[in-house]
Coordinates of N, CA and C in Angstrom, one line a residue:
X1158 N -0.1 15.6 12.2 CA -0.1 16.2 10.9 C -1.2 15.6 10.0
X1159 N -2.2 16.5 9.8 CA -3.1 15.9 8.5 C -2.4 15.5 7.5
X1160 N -3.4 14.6 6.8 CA -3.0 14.0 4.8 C -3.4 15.5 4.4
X1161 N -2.9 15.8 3.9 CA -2.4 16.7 2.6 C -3.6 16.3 1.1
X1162 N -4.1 15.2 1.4 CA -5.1 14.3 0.2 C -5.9 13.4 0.5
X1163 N -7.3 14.0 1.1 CA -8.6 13.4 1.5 C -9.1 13.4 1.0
X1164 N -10.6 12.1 1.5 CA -11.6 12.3 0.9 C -12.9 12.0 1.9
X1165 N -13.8 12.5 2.1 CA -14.7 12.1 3.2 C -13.9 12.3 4.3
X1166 N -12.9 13.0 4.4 CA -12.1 13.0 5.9 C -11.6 12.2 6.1
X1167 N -11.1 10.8 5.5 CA -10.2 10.3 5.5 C -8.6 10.4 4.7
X1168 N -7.4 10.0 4.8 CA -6.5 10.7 4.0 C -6.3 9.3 2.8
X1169 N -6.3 9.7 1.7 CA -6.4 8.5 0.4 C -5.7 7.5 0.4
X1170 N -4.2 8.2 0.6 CA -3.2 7.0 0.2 C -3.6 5.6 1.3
X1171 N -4.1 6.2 2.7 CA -4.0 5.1 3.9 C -4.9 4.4 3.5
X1172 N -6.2 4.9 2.6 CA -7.5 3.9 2.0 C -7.1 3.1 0.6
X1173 N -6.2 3.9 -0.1 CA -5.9 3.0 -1.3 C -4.8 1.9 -1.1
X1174 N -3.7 1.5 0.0 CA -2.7 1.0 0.3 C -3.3 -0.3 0.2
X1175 N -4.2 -0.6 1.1 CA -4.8 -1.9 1.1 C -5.3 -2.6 -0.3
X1176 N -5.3 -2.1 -1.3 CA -6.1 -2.8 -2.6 C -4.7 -3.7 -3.6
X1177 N -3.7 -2.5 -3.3 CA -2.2 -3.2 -3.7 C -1.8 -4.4 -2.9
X1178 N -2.0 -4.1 -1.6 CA -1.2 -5.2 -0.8 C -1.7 -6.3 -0.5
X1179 N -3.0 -6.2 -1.0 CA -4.4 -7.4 -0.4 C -4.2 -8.6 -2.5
X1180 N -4.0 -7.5 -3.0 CA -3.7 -8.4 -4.5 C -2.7 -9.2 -4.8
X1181 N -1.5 -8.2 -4.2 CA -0.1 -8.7 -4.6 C 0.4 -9.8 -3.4
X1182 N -0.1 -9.5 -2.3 CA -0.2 -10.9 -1.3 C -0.8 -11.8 -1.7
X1183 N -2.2 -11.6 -2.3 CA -3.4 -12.6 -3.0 C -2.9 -13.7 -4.1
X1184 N -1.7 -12.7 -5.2 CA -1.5 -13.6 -5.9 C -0.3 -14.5 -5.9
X1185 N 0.8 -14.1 -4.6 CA 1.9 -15.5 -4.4 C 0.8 -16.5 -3.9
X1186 N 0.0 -16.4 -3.0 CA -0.6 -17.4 -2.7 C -1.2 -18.3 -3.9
X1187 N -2.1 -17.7 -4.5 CA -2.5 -18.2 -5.5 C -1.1 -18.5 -6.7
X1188 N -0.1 -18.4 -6.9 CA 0.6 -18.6 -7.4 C 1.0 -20.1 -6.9
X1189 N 1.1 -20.4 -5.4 CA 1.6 -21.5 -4.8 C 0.8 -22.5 -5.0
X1190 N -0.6 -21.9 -4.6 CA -1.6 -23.4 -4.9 C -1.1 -24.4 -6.9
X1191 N -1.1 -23.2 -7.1 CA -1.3 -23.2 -9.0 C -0.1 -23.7 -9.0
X1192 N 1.4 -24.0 -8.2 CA 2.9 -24.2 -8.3 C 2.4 -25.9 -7.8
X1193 N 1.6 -26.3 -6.4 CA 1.2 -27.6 -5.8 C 0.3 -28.3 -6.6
X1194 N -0.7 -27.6 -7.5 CA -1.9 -28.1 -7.6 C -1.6 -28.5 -9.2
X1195 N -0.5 -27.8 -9.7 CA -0.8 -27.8 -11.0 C -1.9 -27.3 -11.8
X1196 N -3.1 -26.2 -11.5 CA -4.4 -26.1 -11.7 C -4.0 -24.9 -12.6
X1197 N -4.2 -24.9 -13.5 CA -3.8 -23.4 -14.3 C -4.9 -22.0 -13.9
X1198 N -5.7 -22.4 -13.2 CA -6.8 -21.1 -13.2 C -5.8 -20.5 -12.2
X1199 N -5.6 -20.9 -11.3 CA -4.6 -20.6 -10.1 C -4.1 -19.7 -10.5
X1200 N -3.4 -20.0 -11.7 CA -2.1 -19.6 -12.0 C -2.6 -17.9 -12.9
X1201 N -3.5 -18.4 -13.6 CA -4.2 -17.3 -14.5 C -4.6 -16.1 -13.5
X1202 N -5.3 -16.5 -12.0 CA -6.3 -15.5 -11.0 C -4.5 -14.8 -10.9
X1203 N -3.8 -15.6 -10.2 CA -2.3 -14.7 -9.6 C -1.9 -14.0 -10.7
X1204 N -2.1 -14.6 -12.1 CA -2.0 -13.3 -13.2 C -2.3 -11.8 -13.1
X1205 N -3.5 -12.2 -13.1 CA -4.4 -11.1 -13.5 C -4.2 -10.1 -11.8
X1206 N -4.3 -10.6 -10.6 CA -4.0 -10.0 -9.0 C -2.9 -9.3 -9.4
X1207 N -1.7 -10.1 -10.0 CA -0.4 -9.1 -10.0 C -0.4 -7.8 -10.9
X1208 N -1.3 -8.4 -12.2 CA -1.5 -6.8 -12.7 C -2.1 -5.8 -11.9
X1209 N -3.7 -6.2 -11.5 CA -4.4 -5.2 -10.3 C -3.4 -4.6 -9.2
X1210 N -2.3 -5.1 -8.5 CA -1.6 -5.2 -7.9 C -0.4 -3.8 -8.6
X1211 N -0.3 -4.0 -9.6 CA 0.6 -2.9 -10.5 C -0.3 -1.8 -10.1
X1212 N -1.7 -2.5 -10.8 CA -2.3 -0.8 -11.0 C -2.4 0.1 -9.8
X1213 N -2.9 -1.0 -8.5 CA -3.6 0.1 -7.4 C -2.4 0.2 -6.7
X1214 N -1.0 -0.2 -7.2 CA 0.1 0.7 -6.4 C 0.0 2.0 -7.1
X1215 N 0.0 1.8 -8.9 CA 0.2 3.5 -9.3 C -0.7 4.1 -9.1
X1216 N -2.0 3.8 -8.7 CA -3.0 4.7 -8.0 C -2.6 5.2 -6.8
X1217 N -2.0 4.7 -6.2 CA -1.9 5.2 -4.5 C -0.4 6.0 -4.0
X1218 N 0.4 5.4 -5.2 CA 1.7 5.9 -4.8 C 1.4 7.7 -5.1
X1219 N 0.9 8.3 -6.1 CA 0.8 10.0 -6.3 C 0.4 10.8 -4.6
X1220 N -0.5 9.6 -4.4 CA -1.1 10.6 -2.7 C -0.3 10.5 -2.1
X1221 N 0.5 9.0 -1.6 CA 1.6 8.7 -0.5 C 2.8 10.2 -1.4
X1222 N 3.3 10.1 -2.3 CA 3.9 11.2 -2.6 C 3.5 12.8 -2.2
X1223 N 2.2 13.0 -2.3 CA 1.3 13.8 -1.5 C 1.8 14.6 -0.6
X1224 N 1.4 13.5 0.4 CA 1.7 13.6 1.9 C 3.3 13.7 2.2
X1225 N 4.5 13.0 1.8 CA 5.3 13.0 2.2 C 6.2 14.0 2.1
X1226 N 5.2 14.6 0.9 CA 5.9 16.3 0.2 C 5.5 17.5 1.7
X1227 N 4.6 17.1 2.2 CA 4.2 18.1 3.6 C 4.7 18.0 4.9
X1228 N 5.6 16.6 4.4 CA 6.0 16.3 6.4 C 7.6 17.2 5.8
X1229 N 7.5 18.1 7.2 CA 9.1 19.0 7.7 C 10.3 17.7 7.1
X1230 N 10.7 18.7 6.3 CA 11.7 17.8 6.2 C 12.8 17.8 7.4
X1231 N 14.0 16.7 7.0 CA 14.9 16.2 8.2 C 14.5 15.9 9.3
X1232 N 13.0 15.1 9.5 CA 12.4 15.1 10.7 C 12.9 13.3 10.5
X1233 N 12.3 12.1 11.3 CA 12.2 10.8 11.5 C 10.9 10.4 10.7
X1234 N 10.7 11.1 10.4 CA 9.1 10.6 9.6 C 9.6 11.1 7.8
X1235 N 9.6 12.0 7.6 CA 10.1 12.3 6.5 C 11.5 11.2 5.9
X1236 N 12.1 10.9 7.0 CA 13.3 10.5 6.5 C 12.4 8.5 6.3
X1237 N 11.7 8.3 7.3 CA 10.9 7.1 7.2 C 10.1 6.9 6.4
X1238 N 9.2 8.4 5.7 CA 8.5 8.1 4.4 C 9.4 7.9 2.8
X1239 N 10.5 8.6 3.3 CA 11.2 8.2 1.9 C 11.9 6.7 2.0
X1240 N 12.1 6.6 2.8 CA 12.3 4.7 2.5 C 11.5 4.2 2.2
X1241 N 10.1 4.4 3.0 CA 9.3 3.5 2.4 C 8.9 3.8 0.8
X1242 N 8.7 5.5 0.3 CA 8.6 5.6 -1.1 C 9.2 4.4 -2.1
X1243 N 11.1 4.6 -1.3 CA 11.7 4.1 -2.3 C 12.0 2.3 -2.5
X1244 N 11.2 2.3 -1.5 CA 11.0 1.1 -1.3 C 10.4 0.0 -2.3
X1245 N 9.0 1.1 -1.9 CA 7.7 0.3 -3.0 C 8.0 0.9 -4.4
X1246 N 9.3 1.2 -4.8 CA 9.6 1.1 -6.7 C 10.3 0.1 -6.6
X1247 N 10.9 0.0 -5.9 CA 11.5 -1.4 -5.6 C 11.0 -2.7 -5.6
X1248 N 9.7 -2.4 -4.7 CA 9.2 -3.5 -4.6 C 8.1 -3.9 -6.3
X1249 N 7.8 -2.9 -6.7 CA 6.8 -2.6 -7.9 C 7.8 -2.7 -9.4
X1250 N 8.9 -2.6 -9.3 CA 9.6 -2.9 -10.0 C 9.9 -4.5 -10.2
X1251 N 9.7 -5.3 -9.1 CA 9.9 -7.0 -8.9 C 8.6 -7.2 -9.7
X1252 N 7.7 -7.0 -8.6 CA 6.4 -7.0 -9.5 C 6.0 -7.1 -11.3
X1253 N 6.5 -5.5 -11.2 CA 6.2 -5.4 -13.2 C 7.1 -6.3 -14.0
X1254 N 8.5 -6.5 -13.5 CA 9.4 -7.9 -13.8 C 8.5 -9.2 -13.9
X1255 N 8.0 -9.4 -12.9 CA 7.6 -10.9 -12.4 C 6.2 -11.1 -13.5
X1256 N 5.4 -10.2 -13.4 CA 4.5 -9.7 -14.4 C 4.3 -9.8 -16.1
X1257 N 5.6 -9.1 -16.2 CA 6.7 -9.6 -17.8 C 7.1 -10.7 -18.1
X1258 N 7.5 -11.8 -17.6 CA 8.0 -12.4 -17.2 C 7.0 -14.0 -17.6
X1259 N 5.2 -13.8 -16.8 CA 5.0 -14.7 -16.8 C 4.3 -15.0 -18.6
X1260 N 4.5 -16.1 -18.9 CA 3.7 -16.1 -20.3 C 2.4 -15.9 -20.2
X1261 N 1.4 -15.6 -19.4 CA 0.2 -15.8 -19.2 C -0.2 -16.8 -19.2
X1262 N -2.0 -16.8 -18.7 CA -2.7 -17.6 -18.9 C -2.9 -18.8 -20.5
X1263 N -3.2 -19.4 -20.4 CA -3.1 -20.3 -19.2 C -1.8 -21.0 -18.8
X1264 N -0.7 -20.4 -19.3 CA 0.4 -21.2 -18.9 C 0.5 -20.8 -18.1
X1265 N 1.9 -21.6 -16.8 CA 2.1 -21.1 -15.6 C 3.5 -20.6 -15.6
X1266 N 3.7 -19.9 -14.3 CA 4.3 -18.8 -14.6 C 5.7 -19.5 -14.2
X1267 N 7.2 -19.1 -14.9 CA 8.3 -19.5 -14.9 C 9.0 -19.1 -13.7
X1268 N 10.3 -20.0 -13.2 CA 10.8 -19.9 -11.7 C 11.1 -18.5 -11.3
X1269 N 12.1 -17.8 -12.6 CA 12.1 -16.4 -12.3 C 10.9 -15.7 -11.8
X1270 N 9.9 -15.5 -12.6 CA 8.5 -15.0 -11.6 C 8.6 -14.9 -10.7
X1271 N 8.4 -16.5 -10.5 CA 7.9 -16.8 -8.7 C 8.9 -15.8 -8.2
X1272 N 10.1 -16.4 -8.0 CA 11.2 -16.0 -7.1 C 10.8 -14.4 -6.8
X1273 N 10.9 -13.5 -7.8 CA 10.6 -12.2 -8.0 C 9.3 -11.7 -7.2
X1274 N 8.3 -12.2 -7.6 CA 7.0 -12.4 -7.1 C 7.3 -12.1 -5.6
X1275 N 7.8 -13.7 -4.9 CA 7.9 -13.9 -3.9 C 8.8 -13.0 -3.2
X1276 N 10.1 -12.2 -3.7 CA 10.8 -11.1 -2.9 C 10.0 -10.1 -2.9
X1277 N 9.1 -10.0 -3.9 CA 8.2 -8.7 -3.9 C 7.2 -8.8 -2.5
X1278 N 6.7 -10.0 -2.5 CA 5.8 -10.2 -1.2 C 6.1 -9.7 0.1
X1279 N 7.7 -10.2 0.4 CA 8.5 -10.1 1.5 C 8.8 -8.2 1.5
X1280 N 9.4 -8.1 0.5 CA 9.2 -6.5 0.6 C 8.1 -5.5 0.9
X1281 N 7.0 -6.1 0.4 CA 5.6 -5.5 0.4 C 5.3 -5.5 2.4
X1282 N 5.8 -7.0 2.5 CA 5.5 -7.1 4.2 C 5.8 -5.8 4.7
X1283 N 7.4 -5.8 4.7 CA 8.2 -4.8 5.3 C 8.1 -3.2 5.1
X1284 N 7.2 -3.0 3.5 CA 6.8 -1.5 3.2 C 5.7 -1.3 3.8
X1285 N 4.5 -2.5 4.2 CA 3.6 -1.9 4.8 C 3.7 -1.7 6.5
X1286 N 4.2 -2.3 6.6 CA 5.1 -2.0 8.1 C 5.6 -1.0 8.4
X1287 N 6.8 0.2 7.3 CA 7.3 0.9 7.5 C 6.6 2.2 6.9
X1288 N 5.6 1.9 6.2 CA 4.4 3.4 6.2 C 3.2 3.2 6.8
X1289 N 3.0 2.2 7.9 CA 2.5 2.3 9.0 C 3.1 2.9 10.3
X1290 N 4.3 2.9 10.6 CA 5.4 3.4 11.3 C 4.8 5.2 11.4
X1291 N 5.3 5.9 10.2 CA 4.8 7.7 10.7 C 3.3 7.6 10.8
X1292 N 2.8 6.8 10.3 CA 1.0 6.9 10.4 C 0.3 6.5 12.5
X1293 N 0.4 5.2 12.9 CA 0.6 5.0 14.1 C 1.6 5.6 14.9
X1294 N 2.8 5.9 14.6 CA 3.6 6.8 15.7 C 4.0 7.8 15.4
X1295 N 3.8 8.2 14.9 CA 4.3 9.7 14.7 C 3.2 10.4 14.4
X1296 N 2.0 9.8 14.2 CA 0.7 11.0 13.8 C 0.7 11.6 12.4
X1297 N 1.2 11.1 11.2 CA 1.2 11.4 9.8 C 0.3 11.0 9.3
X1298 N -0.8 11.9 8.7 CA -1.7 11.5 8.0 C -3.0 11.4 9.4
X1299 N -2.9 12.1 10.6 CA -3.9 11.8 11.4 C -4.6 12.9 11.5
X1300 N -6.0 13.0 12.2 CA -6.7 14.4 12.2 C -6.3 15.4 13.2
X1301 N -5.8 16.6 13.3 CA -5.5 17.1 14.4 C -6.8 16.9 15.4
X1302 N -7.5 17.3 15.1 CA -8.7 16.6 16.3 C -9.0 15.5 16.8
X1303 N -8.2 14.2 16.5 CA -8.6 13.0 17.0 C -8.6 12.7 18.3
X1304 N -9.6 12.2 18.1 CA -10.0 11.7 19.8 C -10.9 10.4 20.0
X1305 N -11.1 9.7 20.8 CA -11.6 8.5 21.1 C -13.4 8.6 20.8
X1306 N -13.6 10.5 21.1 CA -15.1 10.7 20.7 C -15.2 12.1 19.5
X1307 N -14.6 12.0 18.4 CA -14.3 12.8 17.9 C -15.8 12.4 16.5
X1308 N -15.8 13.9 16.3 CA -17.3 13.8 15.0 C -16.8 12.6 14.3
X1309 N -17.8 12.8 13.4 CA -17.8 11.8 11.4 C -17.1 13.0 10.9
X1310 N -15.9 12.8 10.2 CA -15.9 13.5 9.2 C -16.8 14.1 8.0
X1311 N -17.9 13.6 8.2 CA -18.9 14.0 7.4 C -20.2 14.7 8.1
X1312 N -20.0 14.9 9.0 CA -20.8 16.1 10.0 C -20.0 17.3 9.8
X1313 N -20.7 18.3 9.1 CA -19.7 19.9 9.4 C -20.1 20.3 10.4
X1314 N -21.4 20.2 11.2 CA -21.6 21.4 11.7 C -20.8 21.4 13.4
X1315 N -20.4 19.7 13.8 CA -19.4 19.8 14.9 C -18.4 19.5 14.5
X1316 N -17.9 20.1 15.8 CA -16.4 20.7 15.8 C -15.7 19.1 16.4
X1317 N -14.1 19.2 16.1 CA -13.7 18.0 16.4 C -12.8 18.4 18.1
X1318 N -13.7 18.1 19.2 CA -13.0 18.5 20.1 C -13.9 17.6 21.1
X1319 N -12.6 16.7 22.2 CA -13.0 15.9 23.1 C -13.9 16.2 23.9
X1320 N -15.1 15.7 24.5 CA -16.1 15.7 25.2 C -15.6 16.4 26.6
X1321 N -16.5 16.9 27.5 CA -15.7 17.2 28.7 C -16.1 16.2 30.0

């Protein structure tokens, strides 16, 4: 089943997923050093990550809603994208807490945070796992043409059909 919401022939949400999860992973770490190191910039960069982290989930969650609006319902994939939907409010909800929460720069951020922070992380593991799940095995969000020698999405004039 194609994304429902491309661009260059790729489907969005699978391209914008990575900017949330690469931040909000980015900034427990950076949260830890800044927890060991005492170094307040630490503490400020995991700031500022957890916001970006807010934002490029509510950029990406509209397409992932997108798509999940086109998979058949009562299938294993539909029933798999709505977990993971409801997952990442879940998890983005810890987040915008943990976010509220810290006083900012340059002070560092209070235990509640962390804690929050850090269940957010563990959840984030587990959501990108589980909307990887219809994407690798079930074919959600893939080209019906895919093939091991299949065009560029950005060639019209061939056709997407395996070599003979």
């Amino acid at each position: 089943m194609e994304s429902k919401a491309k661009m260059f022939g790729h489907p969005i949400h699978q391209t914008l997923v990575g900017i949330p999860l690469g931040l909000l992973g980015g900034a427990a770490i950076f949260d830890a050093v800044a927890l060991f190191t005492g170094d307040p910039t630490m503490g400020a960069v995991a700031y500022r990550m957890v916001a970006g982290g807010i934002i490029g989930s509510l950029v990406a969650a509209p397409f992932g809603l997108m798509d999940l609006m086109a998979i058949p319902p009562r299938t294993r994939a539909a029933r798999i994208g709505f977990m993971h939907g409801i997952g990442n409010m879940v998890l983005l909800a810890l987040f915008i807490a943990s976010w509220v929460l810290r006083p900012g720069p340059p002070e560092p951020a209070g235990v509640l945070a962390l804690v929050l922070s850090y269940l957010g992380v563990a959840l984030v593991l587990f959501m990108g796992w589980l909307g990887g799940e219809p994407v690798s095995r079930l074919g959600v969000g893939v080209s019906e043409g895919a093939h091991l020698d299949a065009s560029s999405p950005l060639e019209e004039t061939r056709e997407m059909k395996p070599r003979s």
